Tab-separated table of C-alpha atoms in Angstrom:
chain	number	residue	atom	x	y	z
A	1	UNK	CA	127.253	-82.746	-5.458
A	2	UNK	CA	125.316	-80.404	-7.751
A	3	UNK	CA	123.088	-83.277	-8.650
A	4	UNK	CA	121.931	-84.682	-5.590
A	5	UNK	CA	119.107	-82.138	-5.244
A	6	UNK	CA	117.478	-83.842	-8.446
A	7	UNK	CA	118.144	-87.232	-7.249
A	8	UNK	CA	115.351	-87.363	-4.852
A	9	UNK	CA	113.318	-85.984	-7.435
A	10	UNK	CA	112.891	-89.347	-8.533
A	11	UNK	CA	112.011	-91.448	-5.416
A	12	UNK	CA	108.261	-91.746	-4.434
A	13	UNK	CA	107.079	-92.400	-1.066
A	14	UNK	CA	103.415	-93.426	-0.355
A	15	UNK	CA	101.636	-92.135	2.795
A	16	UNK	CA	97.928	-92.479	1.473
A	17	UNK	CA	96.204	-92.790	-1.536
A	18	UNK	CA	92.159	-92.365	-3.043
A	19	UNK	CA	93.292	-95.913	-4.957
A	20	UNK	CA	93.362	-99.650	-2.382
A	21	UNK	CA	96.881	-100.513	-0.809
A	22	UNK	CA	98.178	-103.887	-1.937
A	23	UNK	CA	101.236	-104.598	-0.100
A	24	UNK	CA	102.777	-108.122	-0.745
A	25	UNK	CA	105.300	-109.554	1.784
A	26	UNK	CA	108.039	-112.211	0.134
A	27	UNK	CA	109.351	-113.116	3.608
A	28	UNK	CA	113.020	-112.473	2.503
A	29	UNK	CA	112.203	-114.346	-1.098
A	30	UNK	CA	113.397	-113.393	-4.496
A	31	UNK	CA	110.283	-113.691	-7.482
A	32	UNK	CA	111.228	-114.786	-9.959
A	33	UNK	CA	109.574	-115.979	-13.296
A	34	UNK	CA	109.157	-119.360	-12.206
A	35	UNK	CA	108.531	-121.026	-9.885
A	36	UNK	CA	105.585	-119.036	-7.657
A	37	UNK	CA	107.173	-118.149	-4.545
A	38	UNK	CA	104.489	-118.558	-1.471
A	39	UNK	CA	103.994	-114.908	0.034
A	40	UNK	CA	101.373	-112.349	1.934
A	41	UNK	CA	99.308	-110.427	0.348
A	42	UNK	CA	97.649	-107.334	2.030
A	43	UNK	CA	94.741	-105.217	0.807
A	44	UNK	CA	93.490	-102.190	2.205
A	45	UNK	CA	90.570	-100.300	0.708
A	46	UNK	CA	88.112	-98.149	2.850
A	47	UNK	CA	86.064	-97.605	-0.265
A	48	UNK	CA	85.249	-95.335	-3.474
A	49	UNK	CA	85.788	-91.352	-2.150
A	50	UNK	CA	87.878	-92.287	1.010
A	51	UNK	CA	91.547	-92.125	1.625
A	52	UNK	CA	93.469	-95.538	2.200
A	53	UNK	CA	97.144	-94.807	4.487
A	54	UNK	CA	99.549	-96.843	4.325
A	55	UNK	CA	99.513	-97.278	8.138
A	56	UNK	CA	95.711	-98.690	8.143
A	57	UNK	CA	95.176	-102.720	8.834
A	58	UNK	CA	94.520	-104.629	6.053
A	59	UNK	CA	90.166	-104.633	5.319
A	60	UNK	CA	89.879	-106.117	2.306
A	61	UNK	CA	92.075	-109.637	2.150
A	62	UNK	CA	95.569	-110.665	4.499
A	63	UNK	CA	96.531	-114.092	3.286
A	64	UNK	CA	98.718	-116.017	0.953
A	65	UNK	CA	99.309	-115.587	-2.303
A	66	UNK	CA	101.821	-117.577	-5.148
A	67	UNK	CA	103.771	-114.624	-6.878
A	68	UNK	CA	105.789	-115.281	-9.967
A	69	UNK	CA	106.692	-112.122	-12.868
A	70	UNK	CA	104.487	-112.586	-15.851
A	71	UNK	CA	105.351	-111.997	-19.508
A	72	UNK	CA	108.170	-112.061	-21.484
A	73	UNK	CA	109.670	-109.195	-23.139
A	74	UNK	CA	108.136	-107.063	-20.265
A	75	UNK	CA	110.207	-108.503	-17.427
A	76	UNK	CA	113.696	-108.029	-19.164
A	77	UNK	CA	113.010	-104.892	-20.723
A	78	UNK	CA	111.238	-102.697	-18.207
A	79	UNK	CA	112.329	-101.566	-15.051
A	80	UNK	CA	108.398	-101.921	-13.507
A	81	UNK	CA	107.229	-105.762	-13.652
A	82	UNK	CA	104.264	-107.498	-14.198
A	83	UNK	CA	103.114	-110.230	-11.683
A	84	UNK	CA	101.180	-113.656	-11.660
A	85	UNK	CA	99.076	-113.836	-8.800
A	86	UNK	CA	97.511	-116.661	-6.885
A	87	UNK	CA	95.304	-116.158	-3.908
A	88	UNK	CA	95.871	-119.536	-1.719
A	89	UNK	CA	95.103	-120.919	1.485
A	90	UNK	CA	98.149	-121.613	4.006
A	91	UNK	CA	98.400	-125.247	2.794
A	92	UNK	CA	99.366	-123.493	-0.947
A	93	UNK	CA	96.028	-124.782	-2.724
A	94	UNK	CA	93.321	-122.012	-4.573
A	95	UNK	CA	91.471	-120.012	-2.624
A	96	UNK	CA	89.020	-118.157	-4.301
A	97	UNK	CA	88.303	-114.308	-3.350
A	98	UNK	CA	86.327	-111.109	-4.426
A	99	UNK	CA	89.227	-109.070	-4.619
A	100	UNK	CA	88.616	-105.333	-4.710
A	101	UNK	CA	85.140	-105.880	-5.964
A	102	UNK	CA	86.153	-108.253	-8.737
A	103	UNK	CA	84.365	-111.897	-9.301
A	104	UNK	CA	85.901	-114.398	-7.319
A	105	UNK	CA	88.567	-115.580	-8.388
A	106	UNK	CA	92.015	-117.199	-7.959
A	107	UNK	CA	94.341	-116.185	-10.661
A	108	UNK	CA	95.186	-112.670	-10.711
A	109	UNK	CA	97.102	-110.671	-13.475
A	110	UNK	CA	99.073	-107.058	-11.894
A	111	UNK	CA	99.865	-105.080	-15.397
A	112	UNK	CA	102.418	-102.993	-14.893
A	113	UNK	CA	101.625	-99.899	-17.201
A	114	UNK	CA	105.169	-98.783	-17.602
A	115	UNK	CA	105.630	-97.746	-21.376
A	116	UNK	CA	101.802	-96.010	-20.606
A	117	UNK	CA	102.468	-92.716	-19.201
A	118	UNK	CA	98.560	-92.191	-19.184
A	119	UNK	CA	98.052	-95.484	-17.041
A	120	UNK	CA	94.844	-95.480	-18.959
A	121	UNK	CA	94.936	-97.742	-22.380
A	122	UNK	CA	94.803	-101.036	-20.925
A	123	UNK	CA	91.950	-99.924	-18.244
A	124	UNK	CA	89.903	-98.409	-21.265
A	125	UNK	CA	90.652	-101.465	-23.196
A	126	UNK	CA	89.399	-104.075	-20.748
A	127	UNK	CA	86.383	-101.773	-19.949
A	128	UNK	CA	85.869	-101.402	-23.940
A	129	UNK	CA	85.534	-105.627	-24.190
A	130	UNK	CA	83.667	-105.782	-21.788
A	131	UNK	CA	80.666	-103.485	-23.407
A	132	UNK	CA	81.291	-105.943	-26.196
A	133	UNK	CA	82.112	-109.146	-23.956
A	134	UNK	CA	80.345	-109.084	-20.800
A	135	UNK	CA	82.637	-112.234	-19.647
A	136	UNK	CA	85.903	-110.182	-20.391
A	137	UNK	CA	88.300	-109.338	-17.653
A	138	UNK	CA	87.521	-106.768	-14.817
A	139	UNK	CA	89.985	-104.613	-13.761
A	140	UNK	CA	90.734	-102.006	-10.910
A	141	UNK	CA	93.852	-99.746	-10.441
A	142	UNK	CA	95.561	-99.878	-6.829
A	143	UNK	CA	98.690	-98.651	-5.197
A	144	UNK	CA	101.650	-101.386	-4.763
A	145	UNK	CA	103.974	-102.235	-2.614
A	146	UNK	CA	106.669	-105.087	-2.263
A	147	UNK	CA	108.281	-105.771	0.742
A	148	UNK	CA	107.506	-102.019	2.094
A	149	UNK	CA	109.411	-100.898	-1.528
A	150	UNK	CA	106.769	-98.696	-3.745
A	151	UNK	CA	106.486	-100.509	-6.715
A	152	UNK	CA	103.693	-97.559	-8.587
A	153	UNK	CA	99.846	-98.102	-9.593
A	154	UNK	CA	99.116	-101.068	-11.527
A	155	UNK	CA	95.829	-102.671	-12.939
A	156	UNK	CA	94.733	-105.486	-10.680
A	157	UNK	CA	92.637	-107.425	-13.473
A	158	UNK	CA	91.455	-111.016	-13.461
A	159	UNK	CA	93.427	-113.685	-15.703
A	160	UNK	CA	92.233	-114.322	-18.580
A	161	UNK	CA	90.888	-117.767	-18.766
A	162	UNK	CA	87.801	-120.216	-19.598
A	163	UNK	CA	85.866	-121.407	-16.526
A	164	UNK	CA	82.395	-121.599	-15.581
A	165	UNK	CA	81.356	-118.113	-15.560
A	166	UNK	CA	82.830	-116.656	-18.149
């Protein structure tokens, strides 16, 4: 009884936030490591200086995604994961999207920057490569969500691969 004042202390709810909304909708699925499970993915972001809320409409992308967790040790060992993320078209093949003012792109990496307090050292390091690199991975921080459950701010970034344009 003496401790239940403390154990809200460490529930978060979201209302609105400066950073985009991703909310992702499993439909009642589990994700797991593998296979991707097909899902929704919502995006709202009214834009640098203005307040998203969680009750807006989606503005920025409302489709389907593949959603699997990504990494190894991460997924086992820490209680915030890291997802794989695949924009797609309703028939389940690539669909390639600006997301949050990224190059378009299909394959999406969400870090989860749980043993980073700071939520900075993999932002600075992607922006540091990319001085060096101009083809290294963009990045932008956003609020999540899964299945209306507040997940915390991770680093949208794009996957790391060779195509093209990079």
């Amino acid at each position: 009884l003496l401790t239940w004042p403390f154990a809200a202390l460490g529930q978060v709810t979201l209302d609105s936030s400066s950073l985009p909304i991703v909310r992702i909708l499993t439909d009642g699925k589990t994700i797991l490591d593998e296979p991707k499970i097909q899902a929704r993915m919502q995006i709202t972001d009214r834009g640098p200086g203005l307040i998203n809320h969680l009750s807006d409409p989606p503005n920025h992308y409302d489709g389907y995604i593949g959603i699997e967790w990504r990494g190894s040790t991460s997924q086992f060992f820490y209680e915030k994961k890291p997802y794989s993320v695949e924009t797609r078209k309703a028939d389940s093949t690539d669909l390639t999207v600006a997301l949050l003012g990224l190059p378009k792109e299909s394959d999406w990496v969400f870090i989860a920057p749980f043993s980073d307090k700071s939520l900075v050292r993999d932002a600075f390091a992607l922006e540091l490569a990319r001085r060096i690199m101009p083809w290294a991975s963009h990045s932008r921080f956003v609020e999540l969500l899964v299945n209306d459950e507040y997940q915390g701010i991770y680093l949208v970034a794009e996957k790391i691969k060779r195509d093209k344009n990079r």
